[in-house]
Short mmCIF file of C-alpha atoms in Angstrom, two decimals:
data_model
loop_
_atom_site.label_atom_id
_atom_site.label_comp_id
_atom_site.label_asym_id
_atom_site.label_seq_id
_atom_site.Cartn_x
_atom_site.Cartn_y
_atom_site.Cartn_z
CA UNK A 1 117.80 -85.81 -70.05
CA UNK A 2 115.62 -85.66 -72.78
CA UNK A 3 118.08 -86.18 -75.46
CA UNK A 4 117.27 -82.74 -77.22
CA UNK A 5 121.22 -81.68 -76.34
CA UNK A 6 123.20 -84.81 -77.44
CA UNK A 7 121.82 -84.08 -80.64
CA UNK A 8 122.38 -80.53 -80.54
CA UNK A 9 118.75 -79.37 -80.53
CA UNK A 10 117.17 -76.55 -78.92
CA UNK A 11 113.97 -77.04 -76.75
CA UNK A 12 112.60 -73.30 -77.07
CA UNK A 13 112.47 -73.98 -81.23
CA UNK A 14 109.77 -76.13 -80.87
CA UNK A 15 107.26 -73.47 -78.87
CA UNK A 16 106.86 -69.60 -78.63
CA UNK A 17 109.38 -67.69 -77.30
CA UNK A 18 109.27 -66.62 -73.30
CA UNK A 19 109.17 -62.83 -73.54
CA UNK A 20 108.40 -62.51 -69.97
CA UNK A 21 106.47 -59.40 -68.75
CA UNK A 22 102.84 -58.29 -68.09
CA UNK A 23 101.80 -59.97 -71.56
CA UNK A 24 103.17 -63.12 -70.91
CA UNK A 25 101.62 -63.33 -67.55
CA UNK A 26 97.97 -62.14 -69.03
CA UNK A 27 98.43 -65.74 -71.01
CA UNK A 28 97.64 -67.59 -68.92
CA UNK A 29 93.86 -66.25 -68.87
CA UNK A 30 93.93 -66.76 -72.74
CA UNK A 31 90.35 -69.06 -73.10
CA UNK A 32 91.21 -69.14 -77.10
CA UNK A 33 93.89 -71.00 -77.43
CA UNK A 34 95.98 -71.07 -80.50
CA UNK A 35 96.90 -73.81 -82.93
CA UNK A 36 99.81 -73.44 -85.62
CA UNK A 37 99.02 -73.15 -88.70
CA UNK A 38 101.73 -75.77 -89.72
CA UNK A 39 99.57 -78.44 -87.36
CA UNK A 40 95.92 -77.82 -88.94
CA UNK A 41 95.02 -79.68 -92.08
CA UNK A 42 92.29 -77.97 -94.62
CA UNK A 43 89.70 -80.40 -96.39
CA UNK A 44 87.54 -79.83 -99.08
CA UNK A 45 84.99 -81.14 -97.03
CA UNK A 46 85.24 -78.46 -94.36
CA UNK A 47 85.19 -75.96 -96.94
CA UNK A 48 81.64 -77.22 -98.20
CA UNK A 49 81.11 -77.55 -94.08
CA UNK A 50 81.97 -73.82 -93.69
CA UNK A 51 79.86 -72.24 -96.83
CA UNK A 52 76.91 -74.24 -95.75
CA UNK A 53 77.31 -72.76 -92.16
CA UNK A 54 77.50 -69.57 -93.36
CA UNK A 55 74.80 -69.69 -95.64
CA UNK A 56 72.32 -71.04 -92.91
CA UNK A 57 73.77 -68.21 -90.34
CA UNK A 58 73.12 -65.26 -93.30
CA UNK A 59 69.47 -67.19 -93.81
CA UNK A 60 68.82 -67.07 -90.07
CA UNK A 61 69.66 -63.64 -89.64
CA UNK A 62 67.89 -62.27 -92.19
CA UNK A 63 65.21 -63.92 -90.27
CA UNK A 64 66.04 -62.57 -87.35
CA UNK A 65 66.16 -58.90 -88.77
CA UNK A 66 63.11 -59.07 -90.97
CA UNK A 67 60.73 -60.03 -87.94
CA UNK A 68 62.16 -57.48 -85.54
CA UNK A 69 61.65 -54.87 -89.04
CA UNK A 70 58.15 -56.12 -88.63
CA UNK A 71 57.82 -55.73 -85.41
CA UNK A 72 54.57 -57.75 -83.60
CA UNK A 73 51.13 -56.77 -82.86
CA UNK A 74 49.75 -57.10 -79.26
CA UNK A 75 45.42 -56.82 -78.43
CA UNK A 76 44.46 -55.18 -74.79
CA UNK A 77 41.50 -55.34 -73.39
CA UNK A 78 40.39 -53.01 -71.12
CA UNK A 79 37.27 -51.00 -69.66
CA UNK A 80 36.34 -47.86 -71.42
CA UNK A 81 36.59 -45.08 -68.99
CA UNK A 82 35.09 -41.54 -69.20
CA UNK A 83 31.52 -40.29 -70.59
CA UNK A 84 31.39 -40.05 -74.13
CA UNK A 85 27.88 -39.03 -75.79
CA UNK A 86 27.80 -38.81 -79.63
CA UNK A 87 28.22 -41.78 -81.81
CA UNK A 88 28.86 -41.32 -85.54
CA UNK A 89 27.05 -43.66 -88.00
CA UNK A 90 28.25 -43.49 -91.65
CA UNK A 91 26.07 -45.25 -94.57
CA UNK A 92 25.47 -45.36 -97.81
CA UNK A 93 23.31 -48.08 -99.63
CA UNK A 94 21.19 -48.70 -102.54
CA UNK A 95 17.87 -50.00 -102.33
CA UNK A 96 15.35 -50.52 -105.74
CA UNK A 97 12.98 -48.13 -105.19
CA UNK A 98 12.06 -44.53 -105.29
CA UNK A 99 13.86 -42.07 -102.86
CA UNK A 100 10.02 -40.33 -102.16
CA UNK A 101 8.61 -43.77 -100.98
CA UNK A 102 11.69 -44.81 -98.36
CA UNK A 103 12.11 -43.32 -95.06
CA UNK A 104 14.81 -43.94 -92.51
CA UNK A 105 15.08 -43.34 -89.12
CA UNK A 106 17.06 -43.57 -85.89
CA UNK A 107 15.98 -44.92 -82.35
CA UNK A 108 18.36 -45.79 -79.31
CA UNK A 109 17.67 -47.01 -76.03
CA UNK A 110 16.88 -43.45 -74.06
CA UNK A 111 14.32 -43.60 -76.23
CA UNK A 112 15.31 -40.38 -79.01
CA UNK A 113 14.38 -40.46 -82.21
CA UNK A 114 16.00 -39.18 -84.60
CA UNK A 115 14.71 -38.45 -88.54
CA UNK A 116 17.72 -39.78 -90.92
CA UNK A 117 16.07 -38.85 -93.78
CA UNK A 118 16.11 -35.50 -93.29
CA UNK A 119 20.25 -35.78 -92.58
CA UNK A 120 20.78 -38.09 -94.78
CA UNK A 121 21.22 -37.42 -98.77
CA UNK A 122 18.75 -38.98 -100.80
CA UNK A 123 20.04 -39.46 -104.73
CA UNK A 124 18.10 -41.42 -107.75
CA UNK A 125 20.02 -43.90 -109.32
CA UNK A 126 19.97 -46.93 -111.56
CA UNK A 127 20.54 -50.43 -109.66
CA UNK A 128 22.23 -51.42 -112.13
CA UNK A 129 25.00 -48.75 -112.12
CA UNK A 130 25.94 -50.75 -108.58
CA UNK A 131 24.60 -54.43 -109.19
CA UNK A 132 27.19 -54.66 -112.51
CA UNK A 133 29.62 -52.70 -110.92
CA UNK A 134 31.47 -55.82 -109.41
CA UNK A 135 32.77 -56.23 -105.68
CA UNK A 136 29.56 -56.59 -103.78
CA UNK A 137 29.15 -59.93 -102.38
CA UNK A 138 27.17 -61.79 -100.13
CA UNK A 139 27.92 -61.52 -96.33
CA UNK A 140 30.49 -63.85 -94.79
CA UNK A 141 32.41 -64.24 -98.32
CA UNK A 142 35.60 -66.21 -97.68
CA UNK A 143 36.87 -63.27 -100.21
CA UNK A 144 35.72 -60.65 -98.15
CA UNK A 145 36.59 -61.69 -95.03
CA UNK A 146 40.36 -62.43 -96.12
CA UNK A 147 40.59 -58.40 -96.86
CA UNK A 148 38.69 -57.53 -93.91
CA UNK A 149 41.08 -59.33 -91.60
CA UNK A 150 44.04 -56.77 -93.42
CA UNK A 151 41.94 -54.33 -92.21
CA UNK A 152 43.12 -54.97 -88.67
CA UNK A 153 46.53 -55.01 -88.63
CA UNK A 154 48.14 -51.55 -87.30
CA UNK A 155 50.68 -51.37 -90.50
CA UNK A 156 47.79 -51.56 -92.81
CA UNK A 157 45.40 -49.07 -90.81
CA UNK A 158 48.03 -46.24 -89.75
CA UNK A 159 49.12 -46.75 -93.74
CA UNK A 160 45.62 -46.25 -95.37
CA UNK A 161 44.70 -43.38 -93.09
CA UNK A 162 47.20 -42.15 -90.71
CA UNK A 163 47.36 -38.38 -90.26
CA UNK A 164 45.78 -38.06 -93.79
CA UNK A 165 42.91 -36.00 -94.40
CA UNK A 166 39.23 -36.92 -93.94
CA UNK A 167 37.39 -38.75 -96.76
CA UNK A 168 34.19 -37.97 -98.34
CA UNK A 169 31.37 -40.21 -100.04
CA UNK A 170 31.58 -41.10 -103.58
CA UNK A 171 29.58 -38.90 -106.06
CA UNK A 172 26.38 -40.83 -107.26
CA UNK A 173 26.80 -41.83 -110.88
CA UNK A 174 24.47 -39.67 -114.02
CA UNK A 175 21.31 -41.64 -114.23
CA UNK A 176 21.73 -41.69 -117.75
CA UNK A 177 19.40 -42.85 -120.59
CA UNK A 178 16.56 -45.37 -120.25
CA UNK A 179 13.13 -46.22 -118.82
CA UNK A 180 14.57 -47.88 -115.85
CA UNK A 181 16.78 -44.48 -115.13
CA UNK A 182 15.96 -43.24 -111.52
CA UNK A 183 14.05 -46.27 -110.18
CA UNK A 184 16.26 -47.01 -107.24
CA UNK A 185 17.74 -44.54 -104.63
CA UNK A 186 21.14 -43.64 -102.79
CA UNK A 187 21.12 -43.45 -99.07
CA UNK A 188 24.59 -41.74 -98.63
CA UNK A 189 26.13 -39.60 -95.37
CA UNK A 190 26.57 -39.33 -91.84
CA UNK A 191 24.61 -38.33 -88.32
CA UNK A 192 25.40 -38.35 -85.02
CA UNK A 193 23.42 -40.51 -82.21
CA UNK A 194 23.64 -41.14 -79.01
CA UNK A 195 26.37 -43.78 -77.94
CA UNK A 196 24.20 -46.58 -76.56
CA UNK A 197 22.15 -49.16 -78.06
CA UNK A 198 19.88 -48.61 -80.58
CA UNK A 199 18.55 -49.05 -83.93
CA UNK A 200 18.23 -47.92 -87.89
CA UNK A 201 16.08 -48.79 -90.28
CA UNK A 202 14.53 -48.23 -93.56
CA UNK A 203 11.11 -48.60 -93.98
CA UNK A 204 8.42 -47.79 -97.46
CA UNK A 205 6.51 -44.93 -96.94
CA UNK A 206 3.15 -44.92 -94.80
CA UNK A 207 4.69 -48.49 -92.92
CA UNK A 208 6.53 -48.26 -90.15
CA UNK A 209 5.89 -45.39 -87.47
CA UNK A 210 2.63 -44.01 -87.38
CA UNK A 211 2.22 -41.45 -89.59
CA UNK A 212 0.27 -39.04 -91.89
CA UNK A 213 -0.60 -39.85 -95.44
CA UNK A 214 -0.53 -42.61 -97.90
CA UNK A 215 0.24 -46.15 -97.50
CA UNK A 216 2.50 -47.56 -100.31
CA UNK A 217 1.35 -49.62 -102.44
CA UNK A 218 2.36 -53.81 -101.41
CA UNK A 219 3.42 -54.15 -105.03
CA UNK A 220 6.11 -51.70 -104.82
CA UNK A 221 7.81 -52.97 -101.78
CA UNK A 222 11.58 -54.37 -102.93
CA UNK A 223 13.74 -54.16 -99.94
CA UNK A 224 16.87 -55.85 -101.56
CA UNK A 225 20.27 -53.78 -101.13
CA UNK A 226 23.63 -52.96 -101.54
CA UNK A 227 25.71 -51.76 -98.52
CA UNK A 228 28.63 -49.94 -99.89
CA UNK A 229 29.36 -48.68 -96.42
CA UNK A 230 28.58 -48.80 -92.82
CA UNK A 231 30.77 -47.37 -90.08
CA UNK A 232 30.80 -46.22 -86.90
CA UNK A 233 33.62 -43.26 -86.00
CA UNK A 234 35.21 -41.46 -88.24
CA UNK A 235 34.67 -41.54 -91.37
CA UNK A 236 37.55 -43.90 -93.52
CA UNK A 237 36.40 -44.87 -96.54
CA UNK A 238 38.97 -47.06 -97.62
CA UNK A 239 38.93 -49.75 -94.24
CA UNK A 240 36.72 -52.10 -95.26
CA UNK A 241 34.14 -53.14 -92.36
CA UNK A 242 31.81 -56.59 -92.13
CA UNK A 243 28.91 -55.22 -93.88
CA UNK A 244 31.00 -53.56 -96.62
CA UNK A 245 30.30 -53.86 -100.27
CA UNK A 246 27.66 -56.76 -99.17
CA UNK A 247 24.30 -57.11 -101.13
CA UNK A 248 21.22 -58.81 -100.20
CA UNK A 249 18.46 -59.45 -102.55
CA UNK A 250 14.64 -61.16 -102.54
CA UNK A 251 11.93 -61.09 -104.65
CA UNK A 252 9.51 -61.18 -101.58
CA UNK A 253 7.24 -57.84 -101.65
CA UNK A 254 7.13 -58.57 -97.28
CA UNK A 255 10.50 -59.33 -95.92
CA UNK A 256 12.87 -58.42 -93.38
CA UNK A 257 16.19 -57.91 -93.34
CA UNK A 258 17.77 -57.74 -89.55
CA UNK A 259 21.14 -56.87 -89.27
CA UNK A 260 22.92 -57.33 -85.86
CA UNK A 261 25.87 -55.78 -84.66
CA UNK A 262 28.72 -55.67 -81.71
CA UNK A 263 30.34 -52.75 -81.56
CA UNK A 264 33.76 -52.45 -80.28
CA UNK A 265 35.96 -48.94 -79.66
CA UNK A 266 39.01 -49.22 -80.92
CA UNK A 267 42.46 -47.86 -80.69
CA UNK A 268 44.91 -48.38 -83.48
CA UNK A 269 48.61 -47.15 -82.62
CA UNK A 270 52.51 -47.72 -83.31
CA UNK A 271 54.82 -46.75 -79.97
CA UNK A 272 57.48 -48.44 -79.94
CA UNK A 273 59.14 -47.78 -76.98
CA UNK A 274 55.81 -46.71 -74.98
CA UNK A 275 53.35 -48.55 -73.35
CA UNK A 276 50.23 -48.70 -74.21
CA UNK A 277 48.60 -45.27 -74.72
CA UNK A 278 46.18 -44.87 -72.02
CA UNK A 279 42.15 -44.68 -73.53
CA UNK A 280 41.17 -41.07 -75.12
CA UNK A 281 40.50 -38.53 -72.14
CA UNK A 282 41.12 -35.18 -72.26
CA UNK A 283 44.89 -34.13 -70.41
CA UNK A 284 43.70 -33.23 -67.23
CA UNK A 285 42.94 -36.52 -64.37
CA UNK A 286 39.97 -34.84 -63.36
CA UNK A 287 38.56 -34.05 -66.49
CA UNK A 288 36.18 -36.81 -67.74
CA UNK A 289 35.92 -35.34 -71.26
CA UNK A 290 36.99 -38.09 -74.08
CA UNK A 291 38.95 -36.57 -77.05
CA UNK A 292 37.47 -36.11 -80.19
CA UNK A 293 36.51 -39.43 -81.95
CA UNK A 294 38.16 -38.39 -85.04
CA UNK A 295 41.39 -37.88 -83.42
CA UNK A 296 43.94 -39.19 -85.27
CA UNK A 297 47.54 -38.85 -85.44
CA UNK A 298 50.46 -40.55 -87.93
CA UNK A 299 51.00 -43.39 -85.21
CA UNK A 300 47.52 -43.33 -83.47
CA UNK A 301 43.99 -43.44 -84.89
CA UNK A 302 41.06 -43.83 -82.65
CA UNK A 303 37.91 -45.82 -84.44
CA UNK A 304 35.31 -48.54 -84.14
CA UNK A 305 35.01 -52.39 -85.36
CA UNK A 306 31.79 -54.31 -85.13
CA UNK A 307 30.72 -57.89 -85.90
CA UNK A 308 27.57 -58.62 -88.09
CA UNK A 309 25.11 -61.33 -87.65
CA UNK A 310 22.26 -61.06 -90.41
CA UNK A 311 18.41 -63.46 -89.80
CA UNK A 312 16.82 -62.60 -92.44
CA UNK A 313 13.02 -63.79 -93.72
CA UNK A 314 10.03 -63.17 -95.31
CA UNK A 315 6.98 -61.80 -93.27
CA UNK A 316 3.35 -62.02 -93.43
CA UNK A 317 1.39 -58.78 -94.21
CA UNK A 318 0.99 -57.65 -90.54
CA UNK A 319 4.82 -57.36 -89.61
CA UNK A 320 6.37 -54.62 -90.88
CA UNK A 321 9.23 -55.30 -93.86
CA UNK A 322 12.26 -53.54 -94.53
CA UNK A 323 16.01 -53.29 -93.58
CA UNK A 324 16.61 -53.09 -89.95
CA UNK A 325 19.84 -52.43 -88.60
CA UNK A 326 19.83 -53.26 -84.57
CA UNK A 327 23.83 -52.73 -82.88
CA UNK A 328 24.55 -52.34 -79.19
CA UNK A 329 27.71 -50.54 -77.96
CA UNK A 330 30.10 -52.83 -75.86
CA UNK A 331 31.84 -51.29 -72.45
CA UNK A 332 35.26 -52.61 -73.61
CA UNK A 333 38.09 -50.44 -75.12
CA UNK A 334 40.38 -52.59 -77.92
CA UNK A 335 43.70 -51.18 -77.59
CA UNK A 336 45.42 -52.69 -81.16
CA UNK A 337 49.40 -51.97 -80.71
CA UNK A 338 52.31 -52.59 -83.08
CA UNK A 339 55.56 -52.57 -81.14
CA UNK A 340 59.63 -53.42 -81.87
CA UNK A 341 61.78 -54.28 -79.73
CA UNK A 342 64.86 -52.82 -79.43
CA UNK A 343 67.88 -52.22 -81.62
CA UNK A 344 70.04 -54.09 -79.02
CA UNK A 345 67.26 -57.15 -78.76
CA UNK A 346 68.05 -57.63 -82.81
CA UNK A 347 72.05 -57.80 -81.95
CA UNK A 348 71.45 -60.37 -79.00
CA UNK A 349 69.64 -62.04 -81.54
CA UNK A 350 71.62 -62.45 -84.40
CA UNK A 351 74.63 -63.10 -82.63
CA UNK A 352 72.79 -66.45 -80.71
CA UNK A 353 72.01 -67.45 -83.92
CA UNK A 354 74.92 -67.16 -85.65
CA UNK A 355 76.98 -68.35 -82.43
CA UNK A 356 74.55 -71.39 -82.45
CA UNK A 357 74.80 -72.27 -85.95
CA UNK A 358 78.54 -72.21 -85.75
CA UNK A 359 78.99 -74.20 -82.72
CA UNK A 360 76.50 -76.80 -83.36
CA UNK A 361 77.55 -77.36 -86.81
CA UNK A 362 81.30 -77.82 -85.86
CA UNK A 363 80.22 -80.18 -83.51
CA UNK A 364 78.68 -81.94 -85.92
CA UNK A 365 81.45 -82.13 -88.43
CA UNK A 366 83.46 -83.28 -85.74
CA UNK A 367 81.08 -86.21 -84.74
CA UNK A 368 81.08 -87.23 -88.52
CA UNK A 369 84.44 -87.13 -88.67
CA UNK A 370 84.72 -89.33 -85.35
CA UNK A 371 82.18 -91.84 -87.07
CA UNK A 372 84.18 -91.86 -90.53
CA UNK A 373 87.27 -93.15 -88.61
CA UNK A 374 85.43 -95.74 -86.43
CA UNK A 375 83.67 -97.10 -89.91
CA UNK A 376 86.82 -97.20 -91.37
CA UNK A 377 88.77 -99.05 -88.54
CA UNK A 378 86.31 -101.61 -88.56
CA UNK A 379 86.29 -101.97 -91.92
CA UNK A 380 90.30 -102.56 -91.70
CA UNK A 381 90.07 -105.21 -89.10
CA UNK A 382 89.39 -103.39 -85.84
CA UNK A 383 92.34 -102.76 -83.42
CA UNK A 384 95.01 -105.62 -85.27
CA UNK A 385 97.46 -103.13 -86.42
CA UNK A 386 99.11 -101.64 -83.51
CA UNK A 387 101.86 -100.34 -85.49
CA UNK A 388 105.72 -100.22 -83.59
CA UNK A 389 104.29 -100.04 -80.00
CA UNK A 390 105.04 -103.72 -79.57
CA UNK A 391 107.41 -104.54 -81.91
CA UNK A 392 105.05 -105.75 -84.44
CA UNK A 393 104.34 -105.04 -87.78
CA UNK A 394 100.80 -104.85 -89.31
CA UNK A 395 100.47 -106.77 -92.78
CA UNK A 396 97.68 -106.84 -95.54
CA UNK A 397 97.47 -110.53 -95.13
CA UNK A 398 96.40 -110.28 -90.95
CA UNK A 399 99.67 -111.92 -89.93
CA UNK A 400 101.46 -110.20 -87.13
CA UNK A 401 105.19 -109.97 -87.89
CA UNK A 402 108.09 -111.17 -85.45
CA UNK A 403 110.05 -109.05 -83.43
CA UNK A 404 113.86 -108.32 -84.27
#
């Protein structure tokens, strides 16, 4: 019928051979089918097609697997539960004038009192050891608060002081040669208050709260500073807080510095496959007790953040001057926690990407290749030459040519 036999041809040369069986049946479910290679044509521009799909693809899921390496950082807010009673305060500034005529002390809301300068270390030193030293900066530097903000990423924390042991102050530098050697003092160390609000504050001699002996002399009175730290928690020297290597200076005898500050518990941990670790209570449901606050792990440290407002002035003669230090405890536990998802989520991924990328780009190439044809048909004459189908012959010159 088909002619294929008067000419001595055979039908089954022209397609795969019928093999019959279980595999020939399973076939017909085949969603891929097959082209031969013998009826495909290879371009140079699908080769420059196919690198540049590749290339994006490799991009992309390098991508892909850099941000899952990453991981991503999630904030939770939540009440602080249990009773927790100490607070830690860690300082150590620099203020112009002699250790003898400075006193600092502690107050909180339940009204205790506590006598800082008695725990606190006391050393002479020159200002200008820590004024030419470099860093220190006025507060709310752009500078500053660009490496503060490092300071609260997980990676960053858990690096600087996961699991590692505790710090200690800086020794204060030789006082060395020179009339001016001594003149200003060191406020360095730490002491435990109550964990409500309250206040610090360093105050000249004989001003202040009433006490026994000499007034200072107005002359003396310099209250400018340098804050080289102050923390609340544990003890980690190398997180740099808000009021950090900030100075303030005035040459007002009567004025007040006023320092006011939010302070926020604070959980930093890495669990990725856990939730959230629940706030720092002791094992035991019943049991109320909070863990220590310097408990710290590789993948969990437990600390404090604040945020500093300063309104600062000068004063008249009956207000008291100095450098007061007012922060209030909020009732709000900051759970900070870096997470990655899952080795499987990263394969998903990649192979949507790459899938995607391959797919839409062949489309593509295919609708360029559809446009290069119309362009070119058009360009040709648009739909004269219709070859043998009728007999006639397409010439250059737009004539049709007559049948045989």
């Amino acid at each position: 019928m088909n002619g294929f036999a008067d000419r001595g041809l055979d039908e089954g040369a022209f397609g795969e051979k019928d093999s019959g069986g279980f595999r020939q049946n399973i076939r017909t479910f085949d969603a891929f089918p097959k082209t031969k290679p013998t009826y495909t044509r290879r371009t140079s521009t699908g080769g420059y097609t196919t690198l540049l799909l590749v290339t994006l693809s490799l991009f992309l899921s390098i991508s892909e697997f850099l941000r899952w390496y990453r991981g991503h950082e999630t904030h939770l807010f939540s009440v602080e539960k249990g009773v927790s009673h100490q607070l830690q305060i860690n300082l150590d500034i620099i203020v112009p004038m002699l250790c003898h005529d400075l006193h600092v002390n502690v107050q909180d809301a339940s009204g205790d009192r506590i006598l800082a300068g008695d725990l606190l270390t006391k050393d002479p030193t020159n200002w200008s050891q820590w004024a030419d030293a470099g860093g220190a900066h006025r507060l709310a530097d752009q500078r500053h608060v660009k490496e503060e903000e490092e300071d609260t990423h997980v990676g960053h924390v858990l690096g600087e002081v996961g699991g590692r042991k505790r710090k200690k102050f800086k020794r204060t530098p030789g006082l060395g040669w020179g009339s001016g050697a001594g003149r200003s003092c060191r406020i360095f160390g730490s002491l435990e208050g109550n964990k409500v609000q309250g206040d610090f504050h360093i105050t000249a001699r004989g001003h202040g709260y009433m006490e026994m002996g000499d007034h200072l002399d107005h002359d003396a009175f310099n209250f400018s500073h340098i804050i080289n730290e102050l923390s609340f928690g544990p003890l980690y020297p190398s997180l740099l807080n808000p009021l950090d290597r900030t100075s303030a200076t005035t040459d007002d005898h009567f004025y007040k510095f006023q320092y006011y500050l939010s302070v926020v518990p604070t959980i930093y941990t890495r669990s990725p496959s856990s939730p959230p670790p629940p706030p720092p209570m002791a094992h035991k449901p019943h049991d109320m007790t909070p863990l220590p606050p310097d408990y710290s792990t590789r993948n969990t440290i437990i600390t404090n953040q604040y945020a500093a407002t300063s309104q600062s002035h000068p004063v008249n003669e009956r207000t008291i001057p100095g450098i007061f230090f007012k922060f209030d405890i909020e009732p709000i536990l900051l759970t900070v926690r870096e997470e990655r998802m899952s080795f499987l989520w990263l394969v998903v991924r990649v192979v949507n990407v790459v899938s995607g990328v391959l797919v839409g780009g062949g489309w593509c190439y295919q609708l360029a290749g559809w446009g290069k044809e119309v362009l070119r048909g058009r360009a040709r004459g648009g739909g004269r030459g219709d070859g043998m189908l009728n007999g006639r012959v397409f010439h250059g010159d737009g004539e049709d040519g007559e049948e045989d």
